[in-house]
PDB file of C-alpha atoms and ligand atoms in Angstrom:
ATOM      1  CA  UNK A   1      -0.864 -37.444  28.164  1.00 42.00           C
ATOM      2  CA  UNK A   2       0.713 -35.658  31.032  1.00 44.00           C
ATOM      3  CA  UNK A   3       2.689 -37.913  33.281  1.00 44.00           C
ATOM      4  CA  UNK A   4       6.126 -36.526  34.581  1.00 45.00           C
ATOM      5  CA  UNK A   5       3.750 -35.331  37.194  1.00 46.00           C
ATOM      6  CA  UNK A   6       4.769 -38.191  38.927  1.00 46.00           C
ATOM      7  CA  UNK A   7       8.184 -38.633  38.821  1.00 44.00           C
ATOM      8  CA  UNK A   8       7.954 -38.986  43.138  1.00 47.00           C
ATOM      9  CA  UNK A   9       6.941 -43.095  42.418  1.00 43.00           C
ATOM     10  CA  UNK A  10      10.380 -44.035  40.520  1.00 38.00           C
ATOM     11  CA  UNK A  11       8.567 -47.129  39.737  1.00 41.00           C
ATOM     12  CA  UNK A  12       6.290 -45.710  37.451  1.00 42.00           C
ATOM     13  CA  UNK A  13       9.337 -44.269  35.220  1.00 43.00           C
ATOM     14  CA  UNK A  14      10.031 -46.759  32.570  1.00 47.00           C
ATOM     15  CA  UNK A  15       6.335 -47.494  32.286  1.00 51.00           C
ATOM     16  CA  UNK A  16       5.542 -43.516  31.145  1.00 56.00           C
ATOM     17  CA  UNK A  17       8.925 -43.198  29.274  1.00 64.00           C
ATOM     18  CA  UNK A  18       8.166 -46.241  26.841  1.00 68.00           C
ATOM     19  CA  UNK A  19       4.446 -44.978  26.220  1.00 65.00           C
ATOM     20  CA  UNK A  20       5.379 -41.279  25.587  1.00 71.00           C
ATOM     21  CA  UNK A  21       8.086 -42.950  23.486  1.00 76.00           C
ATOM     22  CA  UNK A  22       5.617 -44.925  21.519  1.00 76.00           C
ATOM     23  CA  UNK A  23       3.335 -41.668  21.181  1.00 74.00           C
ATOM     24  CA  UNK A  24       6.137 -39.723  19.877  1.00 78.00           C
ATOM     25  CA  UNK A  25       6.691 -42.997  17.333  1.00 80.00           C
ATOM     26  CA  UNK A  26       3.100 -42.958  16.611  1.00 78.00           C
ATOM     27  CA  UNK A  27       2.831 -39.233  15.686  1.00 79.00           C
ATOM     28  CA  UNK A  28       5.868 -39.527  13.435  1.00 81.00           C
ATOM     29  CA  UNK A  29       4.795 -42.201  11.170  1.00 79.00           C
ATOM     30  CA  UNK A  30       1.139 -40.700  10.875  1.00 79.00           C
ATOM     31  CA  UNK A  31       2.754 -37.447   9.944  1.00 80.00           C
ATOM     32  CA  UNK A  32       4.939 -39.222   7.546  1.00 80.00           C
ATOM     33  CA  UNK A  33       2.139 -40.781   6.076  1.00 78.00           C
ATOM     34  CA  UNK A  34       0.297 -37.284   5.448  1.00 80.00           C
ATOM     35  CA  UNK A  35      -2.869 -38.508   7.683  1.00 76.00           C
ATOM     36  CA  UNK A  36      -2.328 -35.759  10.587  1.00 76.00           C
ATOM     37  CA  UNK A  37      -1.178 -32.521  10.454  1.00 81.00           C
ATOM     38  CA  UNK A  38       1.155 -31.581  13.411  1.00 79.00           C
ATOM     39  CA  UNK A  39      -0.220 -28.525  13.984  1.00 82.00           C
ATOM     40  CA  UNK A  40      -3.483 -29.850  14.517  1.00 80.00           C
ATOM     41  CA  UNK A  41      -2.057 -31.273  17.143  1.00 79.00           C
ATOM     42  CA  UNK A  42      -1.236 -28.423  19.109  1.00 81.00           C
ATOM     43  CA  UNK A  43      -4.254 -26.775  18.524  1.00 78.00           C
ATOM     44  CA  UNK A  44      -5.912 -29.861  20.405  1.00 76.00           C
ATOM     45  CA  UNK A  45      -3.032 -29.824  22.462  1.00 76.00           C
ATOM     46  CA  UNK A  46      -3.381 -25.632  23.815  1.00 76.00           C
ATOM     47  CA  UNK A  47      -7.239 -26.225  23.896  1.00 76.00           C
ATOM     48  CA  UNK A  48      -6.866 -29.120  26.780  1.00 74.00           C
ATOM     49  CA  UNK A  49      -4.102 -26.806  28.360  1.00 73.00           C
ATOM     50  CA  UNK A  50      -6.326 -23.435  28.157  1.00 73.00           C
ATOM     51  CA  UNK A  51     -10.057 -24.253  27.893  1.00 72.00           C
ATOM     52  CA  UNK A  52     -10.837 -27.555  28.775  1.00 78.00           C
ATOM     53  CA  UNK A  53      -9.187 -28.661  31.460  1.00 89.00           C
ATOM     54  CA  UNK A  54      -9.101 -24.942  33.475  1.00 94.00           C
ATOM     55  CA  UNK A  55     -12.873 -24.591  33.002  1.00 95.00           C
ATOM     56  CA  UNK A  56     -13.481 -27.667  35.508  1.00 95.00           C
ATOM     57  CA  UNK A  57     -11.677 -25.643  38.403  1.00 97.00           C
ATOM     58  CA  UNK A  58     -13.046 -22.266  37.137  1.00 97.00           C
ATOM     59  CA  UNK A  59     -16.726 -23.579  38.162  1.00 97.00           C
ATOM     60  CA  UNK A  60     -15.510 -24.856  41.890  1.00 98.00           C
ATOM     61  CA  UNK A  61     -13.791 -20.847  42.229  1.00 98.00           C
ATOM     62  CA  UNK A  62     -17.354 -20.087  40.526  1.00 98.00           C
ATOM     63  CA  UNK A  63     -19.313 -22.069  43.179  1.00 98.00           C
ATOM     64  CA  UNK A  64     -17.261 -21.422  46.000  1.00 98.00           C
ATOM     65  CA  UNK A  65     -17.546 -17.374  45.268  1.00 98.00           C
ATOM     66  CA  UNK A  66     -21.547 -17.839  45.091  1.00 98.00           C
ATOM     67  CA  UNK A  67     -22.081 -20.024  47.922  1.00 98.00           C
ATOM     68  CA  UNK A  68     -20.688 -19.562  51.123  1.00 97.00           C
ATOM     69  CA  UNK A  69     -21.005 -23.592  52.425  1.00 98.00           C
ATOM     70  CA  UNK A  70     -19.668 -24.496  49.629  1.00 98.00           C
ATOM     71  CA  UNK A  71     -16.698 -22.266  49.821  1.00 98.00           C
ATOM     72  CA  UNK A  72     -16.714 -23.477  53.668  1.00 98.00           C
ATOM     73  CA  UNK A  73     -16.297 -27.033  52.939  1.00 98.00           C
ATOM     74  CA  UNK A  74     -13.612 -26.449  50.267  1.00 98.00           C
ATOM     75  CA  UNK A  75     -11.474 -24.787  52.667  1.00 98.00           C
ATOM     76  CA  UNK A  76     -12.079 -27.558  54.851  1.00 98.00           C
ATOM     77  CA  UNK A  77     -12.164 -30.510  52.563  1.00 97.00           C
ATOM     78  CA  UNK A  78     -11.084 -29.390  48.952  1.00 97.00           C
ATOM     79  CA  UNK A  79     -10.716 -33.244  47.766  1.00 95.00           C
ATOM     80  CA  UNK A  80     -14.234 -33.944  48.904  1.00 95.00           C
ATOM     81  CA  UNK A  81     -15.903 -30.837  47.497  1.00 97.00           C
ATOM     82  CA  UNK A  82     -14.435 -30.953  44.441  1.00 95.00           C
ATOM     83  CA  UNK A  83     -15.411 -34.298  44.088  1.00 94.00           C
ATOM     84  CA  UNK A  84     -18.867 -33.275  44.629  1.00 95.00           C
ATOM     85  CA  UNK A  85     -18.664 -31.697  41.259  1.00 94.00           C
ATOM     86  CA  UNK A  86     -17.410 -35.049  39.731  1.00 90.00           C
ATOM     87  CA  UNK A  87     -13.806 -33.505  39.654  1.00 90.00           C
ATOM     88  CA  UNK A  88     -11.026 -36.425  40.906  1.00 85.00           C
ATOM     89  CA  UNK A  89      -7.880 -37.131  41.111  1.00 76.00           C
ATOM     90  CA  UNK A  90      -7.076 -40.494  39.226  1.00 72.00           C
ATOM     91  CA  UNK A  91      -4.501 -41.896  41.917  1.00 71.00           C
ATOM     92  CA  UNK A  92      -6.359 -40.171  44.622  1.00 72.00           C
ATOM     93  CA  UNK A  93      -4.369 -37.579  45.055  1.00 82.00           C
ATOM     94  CA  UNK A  94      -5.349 -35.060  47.822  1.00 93.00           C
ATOM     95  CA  UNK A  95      -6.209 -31.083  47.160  1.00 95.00           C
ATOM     96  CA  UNK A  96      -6.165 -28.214  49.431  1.00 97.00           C
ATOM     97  CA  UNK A  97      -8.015 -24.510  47.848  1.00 98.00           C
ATOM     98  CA  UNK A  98      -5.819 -21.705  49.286  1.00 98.00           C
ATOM     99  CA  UNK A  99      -8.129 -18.976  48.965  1.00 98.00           C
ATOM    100  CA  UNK A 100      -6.739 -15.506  48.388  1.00 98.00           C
ATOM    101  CA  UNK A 101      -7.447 -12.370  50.538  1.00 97.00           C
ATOM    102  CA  UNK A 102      -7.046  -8.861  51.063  1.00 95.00           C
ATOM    103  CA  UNK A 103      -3.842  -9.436  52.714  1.00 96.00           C
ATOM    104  CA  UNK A 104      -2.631 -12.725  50.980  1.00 98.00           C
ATOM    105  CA  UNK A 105      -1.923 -13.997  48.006  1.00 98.00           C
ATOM    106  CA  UNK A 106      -0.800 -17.546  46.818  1.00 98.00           C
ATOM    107  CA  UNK A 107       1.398 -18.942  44.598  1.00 98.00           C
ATOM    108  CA  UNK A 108       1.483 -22.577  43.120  1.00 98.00           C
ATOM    109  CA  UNK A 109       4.793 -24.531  42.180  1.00 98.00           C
ATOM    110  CA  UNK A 110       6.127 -27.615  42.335  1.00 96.00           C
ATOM    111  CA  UNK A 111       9.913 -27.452  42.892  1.00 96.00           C
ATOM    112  CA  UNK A 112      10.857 -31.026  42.642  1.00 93.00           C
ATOM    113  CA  UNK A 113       9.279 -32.053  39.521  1.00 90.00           C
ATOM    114  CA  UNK A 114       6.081 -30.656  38.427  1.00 90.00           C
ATOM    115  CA  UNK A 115       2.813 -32.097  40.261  1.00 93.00           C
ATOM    116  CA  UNK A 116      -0.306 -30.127  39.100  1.00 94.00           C
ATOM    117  CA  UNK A 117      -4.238 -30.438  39.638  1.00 93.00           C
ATOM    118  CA  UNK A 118      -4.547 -31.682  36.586  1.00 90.00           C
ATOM    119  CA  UNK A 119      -7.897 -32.898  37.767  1.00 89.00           C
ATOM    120  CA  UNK A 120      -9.551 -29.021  38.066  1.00 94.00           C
ATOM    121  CA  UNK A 121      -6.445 -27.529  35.827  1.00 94.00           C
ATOM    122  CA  UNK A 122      -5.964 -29.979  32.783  1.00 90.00           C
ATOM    123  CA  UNK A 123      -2.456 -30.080  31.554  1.00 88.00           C
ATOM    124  CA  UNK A 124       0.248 -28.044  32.882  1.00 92.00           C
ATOM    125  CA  UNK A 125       1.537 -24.752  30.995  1.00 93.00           C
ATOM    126  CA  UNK A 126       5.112 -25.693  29.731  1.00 92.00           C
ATOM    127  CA  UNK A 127       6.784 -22.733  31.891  1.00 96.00           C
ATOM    128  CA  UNK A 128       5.189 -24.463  35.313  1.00 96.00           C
ATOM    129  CA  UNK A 129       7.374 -27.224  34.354  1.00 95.00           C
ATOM    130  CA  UNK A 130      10.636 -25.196  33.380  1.00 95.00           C
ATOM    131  CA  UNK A 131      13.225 -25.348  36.414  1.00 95.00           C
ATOM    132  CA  UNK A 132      13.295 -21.447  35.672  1.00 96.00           C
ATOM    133  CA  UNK A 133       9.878 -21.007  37.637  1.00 97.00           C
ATOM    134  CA  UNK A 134      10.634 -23.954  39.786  1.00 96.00           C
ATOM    135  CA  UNK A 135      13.007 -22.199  41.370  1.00 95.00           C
ATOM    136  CA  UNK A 136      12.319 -18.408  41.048  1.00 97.00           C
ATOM    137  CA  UNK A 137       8.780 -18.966  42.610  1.00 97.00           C
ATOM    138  CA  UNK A 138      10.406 -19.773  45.794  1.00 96.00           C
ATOM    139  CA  UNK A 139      13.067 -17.724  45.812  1.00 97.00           C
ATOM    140  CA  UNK A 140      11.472 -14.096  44.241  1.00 97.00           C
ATOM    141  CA  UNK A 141       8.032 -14.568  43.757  1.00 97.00           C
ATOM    142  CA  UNK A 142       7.039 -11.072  43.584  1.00 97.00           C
ATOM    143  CA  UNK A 143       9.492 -10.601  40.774  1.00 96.00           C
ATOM    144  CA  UNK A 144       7.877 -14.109  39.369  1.00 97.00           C
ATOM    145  CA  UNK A 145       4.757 -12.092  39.561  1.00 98.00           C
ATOM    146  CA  UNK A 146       5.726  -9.595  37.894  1.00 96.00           C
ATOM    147  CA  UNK A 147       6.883 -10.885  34.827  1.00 96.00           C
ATOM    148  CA  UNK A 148       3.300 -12.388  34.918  1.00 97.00           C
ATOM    149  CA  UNK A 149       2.066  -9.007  34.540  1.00 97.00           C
ATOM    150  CA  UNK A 150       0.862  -9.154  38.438  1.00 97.00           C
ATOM    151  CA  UNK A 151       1.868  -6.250  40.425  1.00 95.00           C
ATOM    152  CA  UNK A 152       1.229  -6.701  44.048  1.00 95.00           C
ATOM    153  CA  UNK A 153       1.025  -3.779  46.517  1.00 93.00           C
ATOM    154  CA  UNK A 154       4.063  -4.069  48.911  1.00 93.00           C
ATOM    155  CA  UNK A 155       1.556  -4.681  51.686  1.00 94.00           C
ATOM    156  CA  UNK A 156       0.418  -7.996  50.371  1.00 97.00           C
ATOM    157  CA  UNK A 157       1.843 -11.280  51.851  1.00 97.00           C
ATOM    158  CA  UNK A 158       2.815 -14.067  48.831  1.00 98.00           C
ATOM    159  CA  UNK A 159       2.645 -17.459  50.234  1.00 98.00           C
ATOM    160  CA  UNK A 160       4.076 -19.942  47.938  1.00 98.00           C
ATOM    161  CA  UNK A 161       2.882 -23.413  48.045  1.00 98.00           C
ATOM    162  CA  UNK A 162       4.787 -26.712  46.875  1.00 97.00           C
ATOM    163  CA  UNK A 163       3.428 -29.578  45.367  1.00 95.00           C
ATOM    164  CA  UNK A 164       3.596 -33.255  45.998  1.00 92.00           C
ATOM    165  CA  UNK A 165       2.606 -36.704  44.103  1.00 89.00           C
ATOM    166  CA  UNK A 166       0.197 -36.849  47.408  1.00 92.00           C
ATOM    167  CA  UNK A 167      -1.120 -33.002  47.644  1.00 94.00           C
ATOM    168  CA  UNK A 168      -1.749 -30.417  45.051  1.00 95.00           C
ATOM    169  CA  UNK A 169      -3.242 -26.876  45.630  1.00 97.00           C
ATOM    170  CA  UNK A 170      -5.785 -25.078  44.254  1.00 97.00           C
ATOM    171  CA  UNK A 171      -5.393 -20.874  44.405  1.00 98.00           C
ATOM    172  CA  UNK A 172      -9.133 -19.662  44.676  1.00 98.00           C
ATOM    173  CA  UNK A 173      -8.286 -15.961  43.776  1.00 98.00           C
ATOM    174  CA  UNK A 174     -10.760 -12.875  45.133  1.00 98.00           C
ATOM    175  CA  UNK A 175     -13.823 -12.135  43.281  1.00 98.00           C
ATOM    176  CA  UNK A 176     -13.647  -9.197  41.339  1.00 97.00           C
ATOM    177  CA  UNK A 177     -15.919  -6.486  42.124  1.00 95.00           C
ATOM    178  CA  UNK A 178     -18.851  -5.286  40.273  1.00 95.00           C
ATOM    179  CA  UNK A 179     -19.856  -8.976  39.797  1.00 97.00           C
ATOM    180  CA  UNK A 180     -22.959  -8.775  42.259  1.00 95.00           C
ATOM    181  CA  UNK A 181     -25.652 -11.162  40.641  1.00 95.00           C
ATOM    182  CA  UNK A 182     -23.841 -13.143  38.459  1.00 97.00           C
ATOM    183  CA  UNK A 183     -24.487 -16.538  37.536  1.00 98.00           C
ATOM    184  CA  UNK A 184     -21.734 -19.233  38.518  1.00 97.00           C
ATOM    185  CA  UNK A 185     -20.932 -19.862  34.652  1.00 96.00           C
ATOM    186  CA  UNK A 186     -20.598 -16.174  33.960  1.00 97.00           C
ATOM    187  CA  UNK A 187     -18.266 -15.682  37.061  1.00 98.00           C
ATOM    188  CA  UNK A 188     -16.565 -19.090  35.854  1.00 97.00           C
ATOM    189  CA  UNK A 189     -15.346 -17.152  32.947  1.00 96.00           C
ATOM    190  CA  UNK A 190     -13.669 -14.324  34.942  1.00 97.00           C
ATOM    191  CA  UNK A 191     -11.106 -17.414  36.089  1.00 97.00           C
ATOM    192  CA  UNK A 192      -8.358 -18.244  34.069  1.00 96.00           C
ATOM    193  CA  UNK A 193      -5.679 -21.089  34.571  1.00 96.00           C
ATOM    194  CA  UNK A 194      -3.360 -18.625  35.740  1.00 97.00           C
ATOM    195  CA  UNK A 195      -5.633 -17.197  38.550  1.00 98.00           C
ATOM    196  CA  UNK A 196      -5.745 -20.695  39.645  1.00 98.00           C
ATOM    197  CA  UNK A 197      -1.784 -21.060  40.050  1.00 98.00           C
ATOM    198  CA  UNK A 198      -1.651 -17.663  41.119  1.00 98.00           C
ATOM    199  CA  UNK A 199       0.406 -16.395  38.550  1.00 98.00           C
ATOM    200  CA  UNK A 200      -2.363 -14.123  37.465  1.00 98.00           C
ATOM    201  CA  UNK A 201      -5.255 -12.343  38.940  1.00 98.00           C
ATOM    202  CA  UNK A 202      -9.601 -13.110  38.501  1.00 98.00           C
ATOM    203  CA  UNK A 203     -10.829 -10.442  35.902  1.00 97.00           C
ATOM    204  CA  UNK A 204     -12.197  -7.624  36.574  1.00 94.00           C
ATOM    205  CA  UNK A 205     -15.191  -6.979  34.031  1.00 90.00           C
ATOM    206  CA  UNK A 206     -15.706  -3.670  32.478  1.00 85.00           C
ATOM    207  CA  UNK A 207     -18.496  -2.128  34.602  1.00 80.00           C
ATOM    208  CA  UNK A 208     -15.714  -2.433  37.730  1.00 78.00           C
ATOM    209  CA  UNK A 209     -12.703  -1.321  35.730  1.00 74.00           C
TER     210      UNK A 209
HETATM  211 FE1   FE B 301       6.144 -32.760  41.266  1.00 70.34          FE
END
């Protein structure tokens, strides 16, 4: 559904333009016709973007937070490991997991175009695309942040990543405290897309707040 992604391999224009073109075509007549209703579409359309697709990468942060070799070999190996967990790229693009820390925290963009781990993410949020946060999230990311709702102390270092056709990036953010115990699907739902682009933060659960 997604494919400006990969707007690096010119070659691969017409062939995306002509089938989102005949998708758009598609849609219209079947709305015409009274046999879909448009804003079923989006509903299907927000669930891939929010749920779906996000809840792949939330159970490699999951893993990685419970299990120290695993978190090891992602650091090392992210394409690999999060293959392991039957998560891949369909053109083989590589991924690198750029794990926050006390001290650090990163930030995902793509400033050419707008490659994404769609693999552990799903479909891109409309705004990653937007040449508004293209640019901004190299230039001011704290104020980026910010409008995110993320207030960083001074003290913390924002490293800002860029995309490629060939690499994308992964934000594994910190676990929140007061989550001693917990299973990997219970942390998984402390991770939201956002954490994963590092436009937001893990959340905290209410025994730690
Ligand atoms: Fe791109």
């Amino acid at each position: 559904m997604h494919d400006d992604d990969h707007d690096h391999h010119h070659h691969h224009d017409n062939r995306y333009t002509d089938m989102q073109a005949r998708v758009r075509a598609l849609e219209t007549v079947l709305t015409e016709k009274g046999l879909i209703d448009p804003a079923a579409i989006d509903v299907i359309v927000e669930t891939y973007e929010t749920k779906v697709g996000p809840r792949n990468g939330a159970r490699v942060v999951a893993k990685a937070w419970s299990d120290l070799e695993f978190a090891d070999w992602l650091r090392q190996d992210a394409t690999a490991a999060i293959a392991s967990l039957g998560y891949a790229g369909r053109q083989g693009e590589h991924m690198r997991a750029v794990f926050n820390t006390d001290d650090t925290h990163n930030l995902v963009v793509c400033t050419l175009c707008s490659c994404y781990p769609w693999s552990v993410l799903g479909l891109p949020p409309v705004w990653y695309k937007a040449p508004a946060y293209r640019s901004r999230a190299v230039i001011d990311p704290r104020g980026v942040l910010a409008e995110f709702g993320v207030t960083l102390p001074e003290s913390k270092k924002i490293r800002v990543w860029d995309s490629t056709a060939e690499l994308r990036y992964l934000v594994v953010p910190e676990r929140p405290n007061g989550t001693d115990g917990w299973s990997e699907e219970r942390l998984a739902d402390l991770v939201s897309r956002d954490a994963m682009i590092g436009t937001g933060l893990a959340a905290v659960p209410e025994n730690a707040r």
